Short mmCIF file of C-alpha atoms in Angstrom, two decimals:
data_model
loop_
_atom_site.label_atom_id
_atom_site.label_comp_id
_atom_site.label_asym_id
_atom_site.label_seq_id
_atom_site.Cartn_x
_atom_site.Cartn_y
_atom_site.Cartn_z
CA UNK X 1 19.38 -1.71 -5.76
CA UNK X 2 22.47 -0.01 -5.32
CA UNK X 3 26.31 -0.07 -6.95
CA UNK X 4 26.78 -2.65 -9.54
CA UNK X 5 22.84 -2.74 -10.56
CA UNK X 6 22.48 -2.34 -14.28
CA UNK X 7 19.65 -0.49 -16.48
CA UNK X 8 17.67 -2.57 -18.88
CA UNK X 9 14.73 -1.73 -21.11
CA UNK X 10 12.52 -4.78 -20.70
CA UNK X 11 10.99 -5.88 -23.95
CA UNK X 12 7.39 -4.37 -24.86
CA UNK X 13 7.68 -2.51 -22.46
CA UNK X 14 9.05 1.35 -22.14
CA UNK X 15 9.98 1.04 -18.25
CA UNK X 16 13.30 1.10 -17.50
CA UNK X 17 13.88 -1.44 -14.63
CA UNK X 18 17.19 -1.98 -12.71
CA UNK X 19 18.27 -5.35 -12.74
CA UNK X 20 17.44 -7.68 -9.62
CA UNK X 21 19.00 -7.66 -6.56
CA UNK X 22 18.90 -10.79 -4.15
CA UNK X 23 18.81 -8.97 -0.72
CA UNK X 24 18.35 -11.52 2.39
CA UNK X 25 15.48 -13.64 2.10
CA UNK X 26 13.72 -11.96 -1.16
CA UNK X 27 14.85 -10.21 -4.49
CA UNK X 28 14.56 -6.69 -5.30
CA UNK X 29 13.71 -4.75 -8.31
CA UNK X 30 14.17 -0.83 -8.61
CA UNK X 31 12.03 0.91 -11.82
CA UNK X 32 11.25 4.26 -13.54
CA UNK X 33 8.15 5.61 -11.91
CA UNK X 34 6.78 9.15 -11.20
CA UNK X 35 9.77 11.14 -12.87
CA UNK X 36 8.42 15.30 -12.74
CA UNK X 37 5.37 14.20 -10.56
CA UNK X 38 6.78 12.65 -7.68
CA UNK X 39 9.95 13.00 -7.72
CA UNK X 40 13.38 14.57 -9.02
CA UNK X 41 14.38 13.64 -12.62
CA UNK X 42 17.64 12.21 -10.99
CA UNK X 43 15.64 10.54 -8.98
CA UNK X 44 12.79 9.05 -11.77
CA UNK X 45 14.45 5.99 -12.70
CA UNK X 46 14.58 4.25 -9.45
CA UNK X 47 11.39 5.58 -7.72
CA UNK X 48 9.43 2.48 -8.15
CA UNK X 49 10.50 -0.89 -5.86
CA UNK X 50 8.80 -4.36 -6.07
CA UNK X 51 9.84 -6.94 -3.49
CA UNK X 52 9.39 -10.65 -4.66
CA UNK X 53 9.65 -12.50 -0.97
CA UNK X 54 11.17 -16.15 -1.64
CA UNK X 55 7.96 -17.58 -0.24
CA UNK X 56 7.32 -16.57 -4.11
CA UNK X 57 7.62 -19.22 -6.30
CA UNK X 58 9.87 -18.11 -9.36
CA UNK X 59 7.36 -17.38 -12.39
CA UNK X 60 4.38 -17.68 -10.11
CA UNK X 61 0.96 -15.47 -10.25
CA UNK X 62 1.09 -13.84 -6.75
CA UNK X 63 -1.19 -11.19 -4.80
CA UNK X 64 0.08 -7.85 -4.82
CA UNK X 65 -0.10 -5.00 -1.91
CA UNK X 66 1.12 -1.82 -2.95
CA UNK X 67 2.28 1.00 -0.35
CA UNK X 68 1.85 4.67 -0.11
CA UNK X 69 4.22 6.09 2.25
CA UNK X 70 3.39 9.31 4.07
CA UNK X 71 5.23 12.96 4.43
CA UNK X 72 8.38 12.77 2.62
CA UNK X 73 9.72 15.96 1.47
CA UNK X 74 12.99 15.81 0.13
CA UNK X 75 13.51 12.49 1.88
CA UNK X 76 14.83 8.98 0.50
CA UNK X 77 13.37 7.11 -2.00
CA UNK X 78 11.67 3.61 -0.45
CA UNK X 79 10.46 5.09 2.30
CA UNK X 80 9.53 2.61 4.71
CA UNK X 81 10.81 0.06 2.39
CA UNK X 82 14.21 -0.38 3.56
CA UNK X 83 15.65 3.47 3.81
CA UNK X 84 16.91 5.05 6.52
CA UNK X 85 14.83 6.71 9.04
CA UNK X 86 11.95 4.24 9.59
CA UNK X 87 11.41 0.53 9.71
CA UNK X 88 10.67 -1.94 7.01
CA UNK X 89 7.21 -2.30 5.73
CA UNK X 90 8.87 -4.70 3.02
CA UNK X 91 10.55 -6.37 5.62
CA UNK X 92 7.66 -6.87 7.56
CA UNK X 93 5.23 -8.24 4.94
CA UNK X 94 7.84 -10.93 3.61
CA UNK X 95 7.91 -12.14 7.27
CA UNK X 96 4.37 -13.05 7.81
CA UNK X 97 4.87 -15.21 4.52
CA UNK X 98 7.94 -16.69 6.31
CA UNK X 99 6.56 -17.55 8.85
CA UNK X 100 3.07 -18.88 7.18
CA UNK X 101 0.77 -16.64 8.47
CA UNK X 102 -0.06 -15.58 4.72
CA UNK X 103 -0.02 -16.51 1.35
CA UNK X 104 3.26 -15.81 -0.68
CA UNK X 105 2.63 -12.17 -2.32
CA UNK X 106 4.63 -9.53 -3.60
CA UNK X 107 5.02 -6.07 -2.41
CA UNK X 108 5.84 -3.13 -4.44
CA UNK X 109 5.90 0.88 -3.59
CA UNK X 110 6.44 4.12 -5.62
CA UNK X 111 8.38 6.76 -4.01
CA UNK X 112 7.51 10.90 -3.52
CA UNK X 113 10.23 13.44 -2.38
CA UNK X 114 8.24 16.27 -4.29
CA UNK X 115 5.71 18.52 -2.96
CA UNK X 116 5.58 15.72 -0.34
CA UNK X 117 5.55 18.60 2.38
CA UNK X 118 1.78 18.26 3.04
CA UNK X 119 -1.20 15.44 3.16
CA UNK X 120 -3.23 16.82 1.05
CA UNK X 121 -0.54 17.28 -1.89
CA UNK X 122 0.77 13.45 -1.66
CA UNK X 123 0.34 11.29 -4.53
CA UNK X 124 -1.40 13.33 -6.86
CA UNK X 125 -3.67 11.80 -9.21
CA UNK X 126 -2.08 8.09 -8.42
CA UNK X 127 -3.00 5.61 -11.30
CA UNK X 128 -3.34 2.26 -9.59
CA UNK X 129 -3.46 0.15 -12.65
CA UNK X 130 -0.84 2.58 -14.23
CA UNK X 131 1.43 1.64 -10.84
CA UNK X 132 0.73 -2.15 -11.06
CA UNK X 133 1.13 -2.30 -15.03
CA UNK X 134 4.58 -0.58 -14.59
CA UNK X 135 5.82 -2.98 -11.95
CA UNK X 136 4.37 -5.98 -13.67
CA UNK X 137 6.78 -5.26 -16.59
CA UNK X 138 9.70 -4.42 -14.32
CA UNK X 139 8.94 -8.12 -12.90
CA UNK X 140 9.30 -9.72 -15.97
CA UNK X 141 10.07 -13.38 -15.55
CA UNK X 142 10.66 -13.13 -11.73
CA UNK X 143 6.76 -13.25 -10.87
CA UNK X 144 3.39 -11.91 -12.45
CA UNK X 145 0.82 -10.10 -10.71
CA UNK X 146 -2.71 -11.38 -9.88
CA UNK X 147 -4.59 -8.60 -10.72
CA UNK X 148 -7.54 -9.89 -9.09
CA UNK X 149 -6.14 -9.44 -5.46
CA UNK X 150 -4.48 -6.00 -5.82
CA UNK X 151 -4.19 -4.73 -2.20
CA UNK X 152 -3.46 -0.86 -1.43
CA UNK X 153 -1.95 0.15 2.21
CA UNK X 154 -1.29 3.66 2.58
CA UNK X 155 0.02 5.17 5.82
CA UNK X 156 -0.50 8.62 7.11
CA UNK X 157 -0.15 10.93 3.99
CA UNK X 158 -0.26 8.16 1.98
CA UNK X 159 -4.11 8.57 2.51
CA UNK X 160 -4.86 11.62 2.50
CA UNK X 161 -5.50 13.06 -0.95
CA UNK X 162 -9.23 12.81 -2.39
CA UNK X 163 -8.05 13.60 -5.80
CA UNK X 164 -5.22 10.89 -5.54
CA UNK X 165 -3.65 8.92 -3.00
CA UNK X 166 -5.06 5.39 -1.47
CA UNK X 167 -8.43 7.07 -1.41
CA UNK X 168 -8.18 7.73 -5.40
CA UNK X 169 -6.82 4.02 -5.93
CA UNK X 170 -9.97 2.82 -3.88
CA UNK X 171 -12.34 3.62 -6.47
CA UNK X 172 -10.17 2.41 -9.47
CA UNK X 173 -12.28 -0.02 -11.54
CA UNK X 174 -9.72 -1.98 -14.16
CA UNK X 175 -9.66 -3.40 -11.94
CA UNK X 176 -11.07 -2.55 -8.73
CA UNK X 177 -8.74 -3.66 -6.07
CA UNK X 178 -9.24 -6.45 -3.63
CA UNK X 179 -8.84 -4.45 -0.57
CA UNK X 180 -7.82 -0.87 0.92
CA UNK X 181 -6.15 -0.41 4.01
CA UNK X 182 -5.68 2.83 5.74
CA UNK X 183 -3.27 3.01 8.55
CA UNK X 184 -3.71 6.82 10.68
CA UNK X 185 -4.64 8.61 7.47
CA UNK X 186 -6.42 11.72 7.29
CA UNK X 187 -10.19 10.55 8.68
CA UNK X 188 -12.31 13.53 7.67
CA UNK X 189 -15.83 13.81 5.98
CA UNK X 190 -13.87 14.34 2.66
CA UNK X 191 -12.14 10.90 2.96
CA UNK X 192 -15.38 9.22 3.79
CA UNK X 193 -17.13 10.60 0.91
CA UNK X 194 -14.22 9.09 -1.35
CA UNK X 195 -14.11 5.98 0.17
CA UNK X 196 -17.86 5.40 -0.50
CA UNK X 197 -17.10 5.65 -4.43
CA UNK X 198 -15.26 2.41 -3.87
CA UNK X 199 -16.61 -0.90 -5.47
CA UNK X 200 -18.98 -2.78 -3.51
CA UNK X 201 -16.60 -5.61 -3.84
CA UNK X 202 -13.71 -3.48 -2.13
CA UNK X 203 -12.76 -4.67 1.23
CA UNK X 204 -11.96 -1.27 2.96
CA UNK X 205 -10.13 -1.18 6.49
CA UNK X 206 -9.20 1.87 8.61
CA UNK X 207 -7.43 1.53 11.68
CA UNK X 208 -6.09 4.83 13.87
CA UNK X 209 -4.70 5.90 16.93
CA UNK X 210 -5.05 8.87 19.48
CA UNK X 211 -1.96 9.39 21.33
CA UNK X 212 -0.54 11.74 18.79
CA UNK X 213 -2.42 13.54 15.44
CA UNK X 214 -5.00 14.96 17.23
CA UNK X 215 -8.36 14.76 15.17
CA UNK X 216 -12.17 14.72 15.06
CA UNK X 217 -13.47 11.49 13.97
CA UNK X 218 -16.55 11.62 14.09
CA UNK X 219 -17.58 13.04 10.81
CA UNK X 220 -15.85 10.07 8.75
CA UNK X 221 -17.45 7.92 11.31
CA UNK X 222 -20.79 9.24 11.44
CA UNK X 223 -20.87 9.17 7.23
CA UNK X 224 -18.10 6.05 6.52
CA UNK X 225 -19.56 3.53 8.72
CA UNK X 226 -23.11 4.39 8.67
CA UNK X 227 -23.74 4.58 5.01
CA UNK X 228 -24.97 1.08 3.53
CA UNK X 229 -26.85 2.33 0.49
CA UNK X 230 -23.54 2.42 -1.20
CA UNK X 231 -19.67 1.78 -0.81
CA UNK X 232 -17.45 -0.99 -0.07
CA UNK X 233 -19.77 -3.74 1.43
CA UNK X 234 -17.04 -4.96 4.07
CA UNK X 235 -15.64 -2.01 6.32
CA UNK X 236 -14.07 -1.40 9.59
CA UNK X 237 -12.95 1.68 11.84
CA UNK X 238 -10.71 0.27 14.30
CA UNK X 239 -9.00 2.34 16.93
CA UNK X 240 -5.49 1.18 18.16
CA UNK X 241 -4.81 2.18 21.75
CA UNK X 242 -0.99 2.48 21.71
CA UNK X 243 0.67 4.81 23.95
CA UNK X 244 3.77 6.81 24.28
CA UNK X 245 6.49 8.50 21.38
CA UNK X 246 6.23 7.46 18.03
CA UNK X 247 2.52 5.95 18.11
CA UNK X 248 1.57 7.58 14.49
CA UNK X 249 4.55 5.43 13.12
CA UNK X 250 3.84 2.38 15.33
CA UNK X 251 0.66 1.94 14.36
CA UNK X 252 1.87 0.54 10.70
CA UNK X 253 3.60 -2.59 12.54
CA UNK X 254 0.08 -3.26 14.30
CA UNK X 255 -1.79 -2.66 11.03
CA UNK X 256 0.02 -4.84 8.80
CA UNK X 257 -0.30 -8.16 11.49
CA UNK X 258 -3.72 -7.78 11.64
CA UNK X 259 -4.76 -6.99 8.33
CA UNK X 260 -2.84 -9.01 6.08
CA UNK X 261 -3.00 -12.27 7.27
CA UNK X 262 -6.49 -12.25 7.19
CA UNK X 263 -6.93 -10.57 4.02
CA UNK X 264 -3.92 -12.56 2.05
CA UNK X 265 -4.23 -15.99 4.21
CA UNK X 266 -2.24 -18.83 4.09
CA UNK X 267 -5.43 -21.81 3.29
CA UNK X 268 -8.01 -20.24 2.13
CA UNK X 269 -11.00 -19.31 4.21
CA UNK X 270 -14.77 -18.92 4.05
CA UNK X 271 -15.91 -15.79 3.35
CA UNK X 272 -16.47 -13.85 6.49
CA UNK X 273 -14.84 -16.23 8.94
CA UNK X 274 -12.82 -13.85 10.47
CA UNK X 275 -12.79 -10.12 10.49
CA UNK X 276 -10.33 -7.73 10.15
CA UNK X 277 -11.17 -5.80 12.74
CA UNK X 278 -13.54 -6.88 15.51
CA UNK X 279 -14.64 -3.36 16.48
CA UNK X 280 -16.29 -1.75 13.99
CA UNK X 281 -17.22 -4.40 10.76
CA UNK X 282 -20.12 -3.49 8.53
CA UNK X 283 -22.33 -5.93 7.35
#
């Protein structure tokens, strides 16, 4: 949303949402979100971006997956979503609906250029249902969200944080969201122990790579996958065994064709006909 967009103060509501913007193949929505938390004041009233793909009926009820980017100190707003420096998440999740391989859904992100210098400091205290209420209303007659399949996918930094983060919106109960995935976060004990505070009905998936970010896993391991008294009754740990330069921010591309479409597919499925992961999947 750039140039000729124009602020509006959508009715009952007190975000401030610039107007749409038809870009390609799907329509774009900037709004107020995060302003002396995550970002610049100058920067406050277009931190938040939802995506409506045009596989998106106009008006319809439609999934949601909301991104966390990672590391972005000073850096763009929409990281990952269509700013320079990295590919297009966005771009990427209104193609598998394109192309059928999932059910139309929309994607929206909120952006951090403050204190965005280290994992641990990234999304501070993020309110899931404050996030999705505030893009709902910047939809307004464009699409509604179905709050019943709320899906979070944070990359890198983006989960990180135990006291915010993906790993805080995990364990969010109005409601609790459909599914977490977590693409080369920060796998420690600490992030286990938070992920275990999700619902039971959570679907939580963690995929990671080792040719760059070098970590110990097995604590998360040892605690995430082989707790079953409590936590998120469908899990996976799967490592992704690319190679070469660049394989921390690769590893989002792989994440979000295996994931999604099986999460968010096209005809609906039986419960437990495929996994997400074929490596690691608790029972």
């Amino acid at each position: 949303m750039k140039g000729s967009s124009v602020a509006l103060l959508l009715s009952f509501s007190l975000t401030f949402s610039l107007g749409p913007r038809v870009a390609g193949a799907r329509t774009e929505v900037e709004f107020a979100f995060g302003g002396g938390t995550y970002v610049k004041p100058r920067e406050a009233a277009r931190a938040g971006l939802v995506v409506v793909p045009d596989a998106v009926s106009p008006g319809a009820r439609a999934p949601l997956v909301v991104f966390l980017h990672g590391l972005n100190q000073d850096g763009p707003l929409h990281k990952w979503m269509g700013a320079k420096g990295n590919p297009d998440v966005s771009a990427m999740l209104s193609r598998l609906q394109a192309e059928g391989r999932a059910a139309p859904f929309l994607v929206a992100a909120p952006s951090q250029t403050v204190d965005a210098s280290k994992p641990w400091g990234m999304w501070a205290s993020f309110d899931l249902s404050d996030f999705v209420q505030k893009t709902e209303a910047a939809l307004g007659s464009l699409a509604s969200v179905d709050r019943s399949h709320v899906v979070v996918l944070a990359h890198s930094g983006g989960g990180c944080n135990v006291h915010g983060s993906a790993l805080l919106a995990a364990s969010a109960k109005a409601p609790a969201p459909y599914a977490v995935v977590l693409a080369d976060t920060c796998f420690d004990r600490g992030v286990a122990e938070t992920l275990l505070l999700a619902a039971p009905s959570t679907r939580v998936h963690t995929f990671y790579q080792t040719a760059s970010w070098e970590r110990d896993f097995e604590p998360f391991r040892t605690l995430f996958m082989g707790t079953r008294d409590r936590g998120p009754r469908e899990r996976s740990m799967t490592h992704v065994p690319l190679t070469g330069y660049g394989s921390h921010d690769r590893i989002l591309a792989v994440v979000v064709d295996r994931a999604i479409p099986v999460l968010l597919p096209k005809v609906t499925e039986p419960s437990g006909a495929r996994p997400v992961a074929g490596s690691a999947a608790a029972p």
